[in-house]
Amino acid sequence: IIEKDPLQPNGPPQTTLVEIGPRFVLTPIRIFEGAFGGATVFSNPEFISPTAVRSALRREKGNKYSHRKDAEEETQRRKESRQRGEDDLAVHKVFA
């Protein structure tokens, strides 16, 4: 409800009703032939249950963790492969 229109500053305030969108939406998942059972007349194949959404989010977080651990292992492997062995002409070997 809008109380005053800024385009009409003088005169009596005009009250108008503005629709701001739906508040409650029902998405049919399955419609049965009977009241609470029977053959399925309609089934919504695009419906994804909230449990499946939460499960996918948890799985994605798990994938993120496994990718990070794989990257840490790869970094450790590269560090180990870059290490040089002990040199035969090292100062402590030559002048020992």
PDB file of C-alpha atoms in Angstrom:
ATOM      1  CA  ILE A   1       0.000   0.000   0.000  1.00  0.00           C
ATOM      2  CA  ILE A   2       1.412   3.341  -1.044  1.00  0.00           C
ATOM      3  CA  GLU A   3       0.086   6.276   0.963  1.00  0.00           C
ATOM      4  CA  LYS A   4       1.274   9.292  -1.014  1.00  0.00           C
ATOM      5  CA  ASP A   5       2.145   9.735  -4.665  1.00  0.00           C
ATOM      6  CA  PRO A   6       5.230  11.982  -5.057  1.00  0.00           C
ATOM      7  CA  LEU A   7       3.912  13.273  -8.394  1.00  0.00           C
ATOM      8  CA  GLN A   8       0.874  14.833  -6.682  1.00  0.00           C
ATOM      9  CA  PRO A   9       2.240  16.687  -3.636  1.00  0.00           C
ATOM     10  CA  ASN A  10      -0.939  18.762  -3.182  1.00  0.00           C
ATOM     11  CA  GLY A  11      -4.406  17.493  -2.549  1.00  0.00           C
ATOM     12  CA  PRO A  12      -5.719  14.472  -0.686  1.00  0.00           C
ATOM     13  CA  PRO A  13      -3.396  11.461  -0.501  1.00  0.00           C
ATOM     14  CA  GLN A  14      -4.445   8.672  -2.819  1.00  0.00           C
ATOM     15  CA  THR A  15      -4.030   5.152  -1.516  1.00  0.00           C
ATOM     16  CA  THR A  16      -3.081   2.566  -4.122  1.00  0.00           C
ATOM     17  CA  LEU A  17      -2.438  -1.133  -3.947  1.00  0.00           C
ATOM     18  CA  VAL A  18       0.748  -2.474  -5.527  1.00  0.00           C
ATOM     19  CA  GLU A  19       1.299  -6.177  -6.100  1.00  0.00           C
ATOM     20  CA  ILE A  20       4.754  -7.267  -4.944  1.00  0.00           C
ATOM     21  CA  GLY A  21       4.588 -10.852  -6.102  1.00  0.00           C
ATOM     22  CA  PRO A  22       3.311 -14.230  -4.980  1.00  0.00           C
ATOM     23  CA  ARG A  23       3.883 -15.282  -1.406  1.00  0.00           C
ATOM     24  CA  PHE A  24       2.968 -18.947  -1.634  1.00  0.00           C
ATOM     25  CA  VAL A  25       3.488 -21.235  -4.603  1.00  0.00           C
ATOM     26  CA  LEU A  26       2.529 -24.893  -4.777  1.00  0.00           C
ATOM     27  CA  THR A  27       4.452 -27.125  -7.142  1.00  0.00           C
ATOM     28  CA  PRO A  28       2.570 -30.337  -7.883  1.00  0.00           C
ATOM     29  CA  ILE A  29       4.811 -33.357  -7.482  1.00  0.00           C
ATOM     30  CA  ARG A  30       2.417 -36.215  -8.130  1.00  0.00           C
ATOM     31  CA  ILE A  31      -1.336 -36.402  -8.691  1.00  0.00           C
ATOM     32  CA  PHE A  32      -3.088 -39.666  -7.902  1.00  0.00           C
ATOM     33  CA  GLU A  33      -6.300 -41.059  -9.345  1.00  0.00           C
ATOM     34  CA  GLY A  34      -7.883 -41.378  -5.898  1.00  0.00           C
ATOM     35  CA  ALA A  35      -7.883 -38.944  -2.997  1.00  0.00           C
ATOM     36  CA  PHE A  36      -4.742 -40.304  -1.287  1.00  0.00           C
ATOM     37  CA  GLY A  37      -3.630 -43.158  -3.522  1.00  0.00           C
ATOM     38  CA  GLY A  38      -4.252 -45.056  -6.699  1.00  0.00           C
ATOM     39  CA  ALA A  39      -2.700 -44.843 -10.118  1.00  0.00           C
ATOM     40  CA  THR A  40      -0.493 -41.858 -10.829  1.00  0.00           C
ATOM     41  CA  VAL A  41      -2.208 -39.438 -13.183  1.00  0.00           C
ATOM     42  CA  PHE A  42       0.572 -36.824 -13.234  1.00  0.00           C
ATOM     43  CA  SER A  43       4.190 -36.918 -12.099  1.00  0.00           C
ATOM     44  CA  ASN A  44       6.551 -33.932 -12.187  1.00  0.00           C
ATOM     45  CA  PRO A  45       9.904 -35.223 -13.514  1.00  0.00           C
ATOM     46  CA  GLU A  46      11.645 -31.888 -12.840  1.00  0.00           C
ATOM     47  CA  PHE A  47      10.948 -31.950  -9.098  1.00  0.00           C
ATOM     48  CA  ILE A  48      14.053 -32.319  -6.924  1.00  0.00           C
ATOM     49  CA  SER A  49      13.438 -33.009  -3.261  1.00  0.00           C
ATOM     50  CA  PRO A  50      15.067 -30.748  -0.660  1.00  0.00           C
ATOM     51  CA  THR A  51      16.905 -33.782   0.698  1.00  0.00           C
ATOM     52  CA  ALA A  52      18.489 -34.399  -2.708  1.00  0.00           C
ATOM     53  CA  VAL A  53      19.545 -30.734  -2.903  1.00  0.00           C
ATOM     54  CA  ARG A  54      21.171 -30.895   0.558  1.00  0.00           C
ATOM     55  CA  SER A  55      22.872 -34.168  -0.358  1.00  0.00           C
ATOM     56  CA  ALA A  56      24.293 -32.636  -3.544  1.00  0.00           C
ATOM     57  CA  LEU A  57      25.624 -29.652  -1.578  1.00  0.00           C
ATOM     58  CA  ARG A  58      27.333 -31.960   0.924  1.00  0.00           C
ATOM     59  CA  ARG A  59      28.779 -34.033  -1.905  1.00  0.00           C
ATOM     60  CA  GLU A  60      30.115 -30.866  -3.552  1.00  0.00           C
ATOM     61  CA  LYS A  61      31.767 -29.820  -0.293  1.00  0.00           C
ATOM     62  CA  GLY A  62      33.304 -33.291  -0.063  1.00  0.00           C
ATOM     63  CA  ASN A  63      34.633 -32.963  -3.601  1.00  0.00           C
ATOM     64  CA  LYS A  64      36.167 -29.622  -2.679  1.00  0.00           C
ATOM     65  CA  TYR A  65      37.947 -31.242   0.275  1.00  0.00           C
ATOM     66  CA  SER A  66      39.209 -34.172  -1.808  1.00  0.00           C
ATOM     67  CA  HIS A  67      40.489 -31.809  -4.527  1.00  0.00           C
ATOM     68  CA  ARG A  68      42.377 -29.813  -1.897  1.00  0.00           C
ATOM     69  CA  LYS A  69      43.919 -32.979  -0.421  1.00  0.00           C
ATOM     70  CA  ASP A  70      44.917 -34.194  -3.892  1.00  0.00           C
ATOM     71  CA  ALA A  71      46.576 -30.835  -4.570  1.00  0.00           C
ATOM     72  CA  GLU A  72      48.459 -31.043  -1.246  1.00  0.00           C
ATOM     73  CA  GLU A  73      49.730 -34.535  -2.125  1.00  0.00           C
ATOM     74  CA  GLU A  74      50.798 -33.338  -5.585  1.00  0.00           C
ATOM     75  CA  THR A  75      52.660 -30.389  -4.035  1.00  0.00           C
ATOM     76  CA  GLN A  76      54.424 -32.687  -1.568  1.00  0.00           C
ATOM     77  CA  ARG A  77      55.389 -35.080  -4.384  1.00  0.00           C
ATOM     78  CA  ARG A  78      56.828 -32.214  -6.466  1.00  0.00           C
ATOM     79  CA  LYS A  79      58.817 -30.906  -3.481  1.00  0.00           C
ATOM     80  CA  GLU A  80      60.307 -34.356  -2.890  1.00  0.00           C
ATOM     81  CA  SER A  81      61.204 -34.777  -6.568  1.00  0.00           C
ATOM     82  CA  ARG A  82      63.014 -31.387  -6.599  1.00  0.00           C
ATOM     83  CA  GLN A  83      65.261 -32.195  -3.644  1.00  0.00           C
ATOM     84  CA  ARG A  84      68.840 -32.688  -4.659  1.00  0.00           C
ATOM     85  CA  GLY A  85      70.838 -35.572  -3.343  1.00  0.00           C
ATOM     86  CA  GLU A  86      74.010 -35.043  -1.348  1.00  0.00           C
ATOM     87  CA  ASP A  87      76.856 -33.803  -3.513  1.00  0.00           C
ATOM     88  CA  ASP A  88      80.095 -35.861  -3.602  1.00  0.00           C
ATOM     89  CA  LEU A  89      82.105 -32.647  -3.641  1.00  0.00           C
ATOM     90  CA  ALA A  90      80.392 -31.113  -0.615  1.00  0.00           C
ATOM     91  CA  VAL A  91      82.659 -29.069   1.665  1.00  0.00           C
ATOM     92  CA  HIS A  92      82.262 -31.383   4.645  1.00  0.00           C
ATOM     93  CA  LYS A  93      83.187 -34.424   2.502  1.00  0.00           C
ATOM     94  CA  VAL A  94      86.162 -32.916   0.715  1.00  0.00           C
ATOM     95  CA  PHE A  95      87.793 -31.370   3.790  1.00  0.00           C
ATOM     96  CA  ALA A  96      86.918 -34.053   6.320  1.00  0.00           C
TER      97      ALA A  96
END
